PDB file of C-alpha atoms in Angstrom:
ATOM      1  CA  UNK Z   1      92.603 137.517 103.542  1.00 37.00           C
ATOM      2  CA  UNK Z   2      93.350 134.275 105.832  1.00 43.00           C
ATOM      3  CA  UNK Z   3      93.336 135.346 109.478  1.00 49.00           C
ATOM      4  CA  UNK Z   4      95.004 131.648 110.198  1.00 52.00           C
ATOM      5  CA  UNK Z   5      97.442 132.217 107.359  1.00 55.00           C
ATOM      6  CA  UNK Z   6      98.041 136.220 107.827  1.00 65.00           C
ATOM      7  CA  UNK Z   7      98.271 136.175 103.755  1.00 72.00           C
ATOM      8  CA  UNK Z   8      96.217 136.017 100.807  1.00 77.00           C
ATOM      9  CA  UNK Z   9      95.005 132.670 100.102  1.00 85.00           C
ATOM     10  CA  UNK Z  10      93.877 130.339  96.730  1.00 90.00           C
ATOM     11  CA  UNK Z  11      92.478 126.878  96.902  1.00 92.00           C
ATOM     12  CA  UNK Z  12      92.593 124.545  93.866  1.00 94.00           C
ATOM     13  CA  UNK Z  13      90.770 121.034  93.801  1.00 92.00           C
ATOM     14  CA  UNK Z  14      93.785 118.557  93.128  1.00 92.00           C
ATOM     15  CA  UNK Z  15      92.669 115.333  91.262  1.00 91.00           C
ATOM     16  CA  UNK Z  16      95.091 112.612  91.550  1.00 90.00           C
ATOM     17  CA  UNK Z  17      94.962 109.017  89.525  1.00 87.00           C
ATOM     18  CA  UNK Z  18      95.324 105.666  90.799  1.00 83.00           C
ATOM     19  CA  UNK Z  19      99.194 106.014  90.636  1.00 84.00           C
ATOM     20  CA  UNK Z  20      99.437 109.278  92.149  1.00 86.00           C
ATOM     21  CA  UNK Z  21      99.778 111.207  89.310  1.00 91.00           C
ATOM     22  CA  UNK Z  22      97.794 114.697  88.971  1.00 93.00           C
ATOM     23  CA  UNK Z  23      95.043 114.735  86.343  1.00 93.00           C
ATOM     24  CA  UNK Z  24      92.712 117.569  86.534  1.00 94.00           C
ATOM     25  CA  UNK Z  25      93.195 120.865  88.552  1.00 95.00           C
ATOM     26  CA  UNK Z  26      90.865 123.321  89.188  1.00 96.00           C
ATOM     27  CA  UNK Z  27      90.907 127.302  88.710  1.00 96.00           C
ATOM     28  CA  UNK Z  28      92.339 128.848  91.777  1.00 96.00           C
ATOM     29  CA  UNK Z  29      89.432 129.783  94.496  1.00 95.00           C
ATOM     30  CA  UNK Z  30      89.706 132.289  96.633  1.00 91.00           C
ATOM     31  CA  UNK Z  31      90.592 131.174  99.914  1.00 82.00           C
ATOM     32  CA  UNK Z  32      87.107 131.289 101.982  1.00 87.00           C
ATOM     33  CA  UNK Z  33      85.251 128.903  99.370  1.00 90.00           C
ATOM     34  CA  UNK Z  34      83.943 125.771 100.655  1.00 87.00           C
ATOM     35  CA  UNK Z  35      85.479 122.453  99.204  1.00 85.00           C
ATOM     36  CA  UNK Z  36      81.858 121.330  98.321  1.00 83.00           C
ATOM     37  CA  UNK Z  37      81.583 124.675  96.352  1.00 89.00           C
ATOM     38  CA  UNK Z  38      84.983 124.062  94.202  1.00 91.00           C
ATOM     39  CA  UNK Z  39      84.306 120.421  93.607  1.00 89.00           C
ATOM     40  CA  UNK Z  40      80.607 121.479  92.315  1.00 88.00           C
ATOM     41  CA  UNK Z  41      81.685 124.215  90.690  1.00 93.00           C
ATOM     42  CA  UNK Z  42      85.125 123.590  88.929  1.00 93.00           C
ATOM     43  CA  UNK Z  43      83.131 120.746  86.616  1.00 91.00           C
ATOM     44  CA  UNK Z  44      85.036 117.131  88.514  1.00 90.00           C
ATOM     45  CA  UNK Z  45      82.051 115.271  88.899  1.00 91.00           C
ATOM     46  CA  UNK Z  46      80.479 116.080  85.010  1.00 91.00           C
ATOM     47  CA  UNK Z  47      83.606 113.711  84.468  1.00 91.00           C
ATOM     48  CA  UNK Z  48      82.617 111.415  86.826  1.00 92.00           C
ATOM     49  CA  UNK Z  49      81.487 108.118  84.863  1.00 93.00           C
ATOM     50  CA  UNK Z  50      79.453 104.886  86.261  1.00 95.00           C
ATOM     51  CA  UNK Z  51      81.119 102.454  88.405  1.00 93.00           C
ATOM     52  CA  UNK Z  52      84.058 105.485  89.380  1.00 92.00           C
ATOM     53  CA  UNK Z  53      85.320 105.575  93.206  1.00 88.00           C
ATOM     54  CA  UNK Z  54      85.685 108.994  94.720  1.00 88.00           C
ATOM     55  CA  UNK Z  55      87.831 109.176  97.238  1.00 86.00           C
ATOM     56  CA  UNK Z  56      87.687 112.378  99.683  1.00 83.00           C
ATOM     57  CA  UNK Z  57      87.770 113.729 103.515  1.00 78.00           C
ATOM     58  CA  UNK Z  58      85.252 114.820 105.423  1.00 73.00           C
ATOM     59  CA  UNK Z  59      85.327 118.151 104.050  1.00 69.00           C
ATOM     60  CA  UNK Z  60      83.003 116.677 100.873  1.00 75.00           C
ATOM     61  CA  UNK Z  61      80.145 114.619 102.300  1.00 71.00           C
ATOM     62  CA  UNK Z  62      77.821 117.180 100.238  1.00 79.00           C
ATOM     63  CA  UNK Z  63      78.939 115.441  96.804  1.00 85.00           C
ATOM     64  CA  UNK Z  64      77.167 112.066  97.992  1.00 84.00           C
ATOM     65  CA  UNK Z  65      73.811 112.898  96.161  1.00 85.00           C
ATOM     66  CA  UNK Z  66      75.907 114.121  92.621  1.00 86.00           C
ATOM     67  CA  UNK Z  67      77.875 110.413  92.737  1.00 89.00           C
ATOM     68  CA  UNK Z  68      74.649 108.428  93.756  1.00 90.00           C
ATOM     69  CA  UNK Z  69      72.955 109.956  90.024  1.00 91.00           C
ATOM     70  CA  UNK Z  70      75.873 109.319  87.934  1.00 92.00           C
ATOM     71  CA  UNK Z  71      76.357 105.247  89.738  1.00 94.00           C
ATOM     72  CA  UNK Z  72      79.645 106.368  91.698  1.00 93.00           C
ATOM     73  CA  UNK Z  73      80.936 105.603  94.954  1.00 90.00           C
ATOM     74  CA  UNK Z  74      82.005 108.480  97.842  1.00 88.00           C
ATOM     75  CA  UNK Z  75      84.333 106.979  99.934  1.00 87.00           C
ATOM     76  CA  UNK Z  76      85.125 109.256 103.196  1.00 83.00           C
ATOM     77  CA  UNK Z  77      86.389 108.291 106.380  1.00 78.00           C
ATOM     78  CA  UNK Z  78      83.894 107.288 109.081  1.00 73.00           C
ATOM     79  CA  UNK Z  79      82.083 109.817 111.451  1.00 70.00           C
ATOM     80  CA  UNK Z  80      82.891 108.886 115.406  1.00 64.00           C
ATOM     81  CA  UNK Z  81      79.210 109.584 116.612  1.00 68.00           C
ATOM     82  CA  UNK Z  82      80.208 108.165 120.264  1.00 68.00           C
ATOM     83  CA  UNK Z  83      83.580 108.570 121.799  1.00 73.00           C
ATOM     84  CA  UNK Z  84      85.419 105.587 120.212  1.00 80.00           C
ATOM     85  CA  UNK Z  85      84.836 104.167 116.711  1.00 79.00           C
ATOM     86  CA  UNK Z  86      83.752 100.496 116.287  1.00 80.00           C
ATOM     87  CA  UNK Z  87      86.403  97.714 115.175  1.00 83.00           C
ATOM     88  CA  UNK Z  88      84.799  97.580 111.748  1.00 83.00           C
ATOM     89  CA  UNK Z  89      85.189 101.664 111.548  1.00 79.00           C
ATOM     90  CA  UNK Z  90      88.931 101.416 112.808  1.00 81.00           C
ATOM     91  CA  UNK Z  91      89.262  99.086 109.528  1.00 83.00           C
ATOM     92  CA  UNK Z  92      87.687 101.280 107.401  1.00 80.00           C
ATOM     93  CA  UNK Z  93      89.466 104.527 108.375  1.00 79.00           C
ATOM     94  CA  UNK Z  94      93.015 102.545 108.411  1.00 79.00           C
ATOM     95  CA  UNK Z  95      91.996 101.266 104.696  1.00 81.00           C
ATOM     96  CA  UNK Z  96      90.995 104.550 103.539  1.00 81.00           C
ATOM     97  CA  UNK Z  97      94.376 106.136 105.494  1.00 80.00           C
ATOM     98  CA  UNK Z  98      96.489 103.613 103.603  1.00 80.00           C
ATOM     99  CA  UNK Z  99      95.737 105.004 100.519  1.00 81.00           C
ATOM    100  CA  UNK Z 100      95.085 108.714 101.461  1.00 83.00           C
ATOM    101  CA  UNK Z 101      98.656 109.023 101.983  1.00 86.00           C
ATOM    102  CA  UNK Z 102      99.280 108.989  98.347  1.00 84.00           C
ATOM    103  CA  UNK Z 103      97.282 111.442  98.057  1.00 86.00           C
ATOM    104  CA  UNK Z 104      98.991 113.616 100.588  1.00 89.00           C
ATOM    105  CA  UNK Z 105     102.459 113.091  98.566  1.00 90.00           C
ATOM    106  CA  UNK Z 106     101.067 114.156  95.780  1.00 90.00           C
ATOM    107  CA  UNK Z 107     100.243 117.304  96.982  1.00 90.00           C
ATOM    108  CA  UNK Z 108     103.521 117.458  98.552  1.00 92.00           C
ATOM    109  CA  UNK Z 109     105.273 116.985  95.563  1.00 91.00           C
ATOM    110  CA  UNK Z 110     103.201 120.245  94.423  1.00 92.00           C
ATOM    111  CA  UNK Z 111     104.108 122.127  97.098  1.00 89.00           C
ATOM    112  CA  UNK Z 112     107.889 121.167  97.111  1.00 87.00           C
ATOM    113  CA  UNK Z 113     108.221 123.786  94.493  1.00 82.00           C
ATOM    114  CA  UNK Z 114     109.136 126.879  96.430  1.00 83.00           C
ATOM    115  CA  UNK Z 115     107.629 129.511  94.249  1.00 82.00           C
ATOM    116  CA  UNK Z 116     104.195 128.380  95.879  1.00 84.00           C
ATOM    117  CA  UNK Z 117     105.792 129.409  99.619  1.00 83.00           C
ATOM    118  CA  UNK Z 118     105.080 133.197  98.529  1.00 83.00           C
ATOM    119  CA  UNK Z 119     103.424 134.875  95.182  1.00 86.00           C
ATOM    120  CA  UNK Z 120     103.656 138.582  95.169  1.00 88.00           C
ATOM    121  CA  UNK Z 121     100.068 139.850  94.504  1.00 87.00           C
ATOM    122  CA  UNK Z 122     101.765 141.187  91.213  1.00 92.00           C
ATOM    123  CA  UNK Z 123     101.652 137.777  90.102  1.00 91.00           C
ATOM    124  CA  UNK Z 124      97.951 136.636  90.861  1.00 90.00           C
ATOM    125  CA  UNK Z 125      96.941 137.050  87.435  1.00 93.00           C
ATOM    126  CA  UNK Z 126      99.076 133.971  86.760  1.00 96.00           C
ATOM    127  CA  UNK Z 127      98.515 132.049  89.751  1.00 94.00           C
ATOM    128  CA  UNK Z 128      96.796 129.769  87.518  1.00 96.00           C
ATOM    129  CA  UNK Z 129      99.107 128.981  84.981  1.00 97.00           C
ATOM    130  CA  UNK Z 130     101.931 128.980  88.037  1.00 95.00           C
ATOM    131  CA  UNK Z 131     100.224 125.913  90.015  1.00 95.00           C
ATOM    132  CA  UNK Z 132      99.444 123.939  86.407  1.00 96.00           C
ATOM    133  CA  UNK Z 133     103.285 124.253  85.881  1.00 95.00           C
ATOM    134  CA  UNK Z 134     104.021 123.046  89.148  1.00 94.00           C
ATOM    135  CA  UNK Z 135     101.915 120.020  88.969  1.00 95.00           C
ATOM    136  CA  UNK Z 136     103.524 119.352  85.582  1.00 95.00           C
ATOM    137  CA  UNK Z 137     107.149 119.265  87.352  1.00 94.00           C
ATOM    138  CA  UNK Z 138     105.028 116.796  90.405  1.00 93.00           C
ATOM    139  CA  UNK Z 139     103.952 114.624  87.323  1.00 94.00           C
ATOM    140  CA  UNK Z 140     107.623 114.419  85.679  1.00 93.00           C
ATOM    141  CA  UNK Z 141     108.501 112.391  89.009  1.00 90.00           C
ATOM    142  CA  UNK Z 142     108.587 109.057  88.815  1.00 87.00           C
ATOM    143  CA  UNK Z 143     105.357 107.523  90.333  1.00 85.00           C
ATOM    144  CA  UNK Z 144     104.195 107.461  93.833  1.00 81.00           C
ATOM    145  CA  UNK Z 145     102.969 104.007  93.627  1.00 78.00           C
ATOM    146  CA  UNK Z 146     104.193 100.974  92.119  1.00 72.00           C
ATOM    147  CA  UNK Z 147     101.970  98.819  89.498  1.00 61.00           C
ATOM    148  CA  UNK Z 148     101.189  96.177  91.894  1.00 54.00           C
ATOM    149  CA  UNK Z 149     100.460  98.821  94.815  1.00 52.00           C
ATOM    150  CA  UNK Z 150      98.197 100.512  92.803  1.00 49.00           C
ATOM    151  CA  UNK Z 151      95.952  97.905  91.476  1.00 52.00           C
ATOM    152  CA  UNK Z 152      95.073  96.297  95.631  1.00 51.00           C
TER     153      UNK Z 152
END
């Protein structure tokens, strides 16, 4: 039970390609599991391969060590360890913004199907198969991001 959400709540690790297309989903977690805990746990980074980028918030900075074995690169935004955040962090958090917004839509394309506003607990056997069909109607979209966006 979610005090913040007053509900019942399931948390799914949402992989997303270049494109913005979704590619992997996890098995629904129960609410109060860590992000760290899903991403080790749900098998991701036994997929990851050499030379992969990894892009994630700050919620994952635990997953460094995995990436470093298998030759991949975590990409989070920077830390603001005094007040204000150098010119060359402003860069890197307005780079890694720029492209974390696809990743927002994605999600938002997930949760633009209304059946995931409220599941009766009748249906939590299913949840599963519920969220895989509703990234299948995100993926039917067209794409997020052009060709040319996509590639810079």
């Amino acid at each position: 039970m979610s005090n913040y959400k007053s509900r019942f709540t399931v948390k799914y690790l949402i992989v997303i390609t270049p494109d913005g297309f979704v590619c992997k989903l996890s098995k629904g977690y129960g609410g109060r599991a860590t992000d760290s805990f899903i991403t080790n746990d749900c098998g991701l980074l036994s997929c990851i391969e050499p030379g992969d980028t990894v892009l994630a918030d700050k919620g994952f900075p635990q997953i460094k060590s995995e990436l470093l074995k298998r030759n991949a690169l975590l990409v989070i935004p920077p830390f603001a360890f005094d007040p204000q955040f150098t010119n060359s962090e402003i860069d890197e958090t307005y780079k890694i913004a720029s492209v974390r917004i696809h990743v927002e839509r994605a999600i938002q394309r997930i949760k633009l199907c209304n059946i995931l506003k409220f599941i009766p607990i009748t249906l939590l056997p299913h949840i599963d198969a519920i969220m895989h069909m509703c990234c299948v109607i995100a993926n039917s979209k067209p794409p997020l991001i052009k060709n040319s966006e996509a590639s810079n």
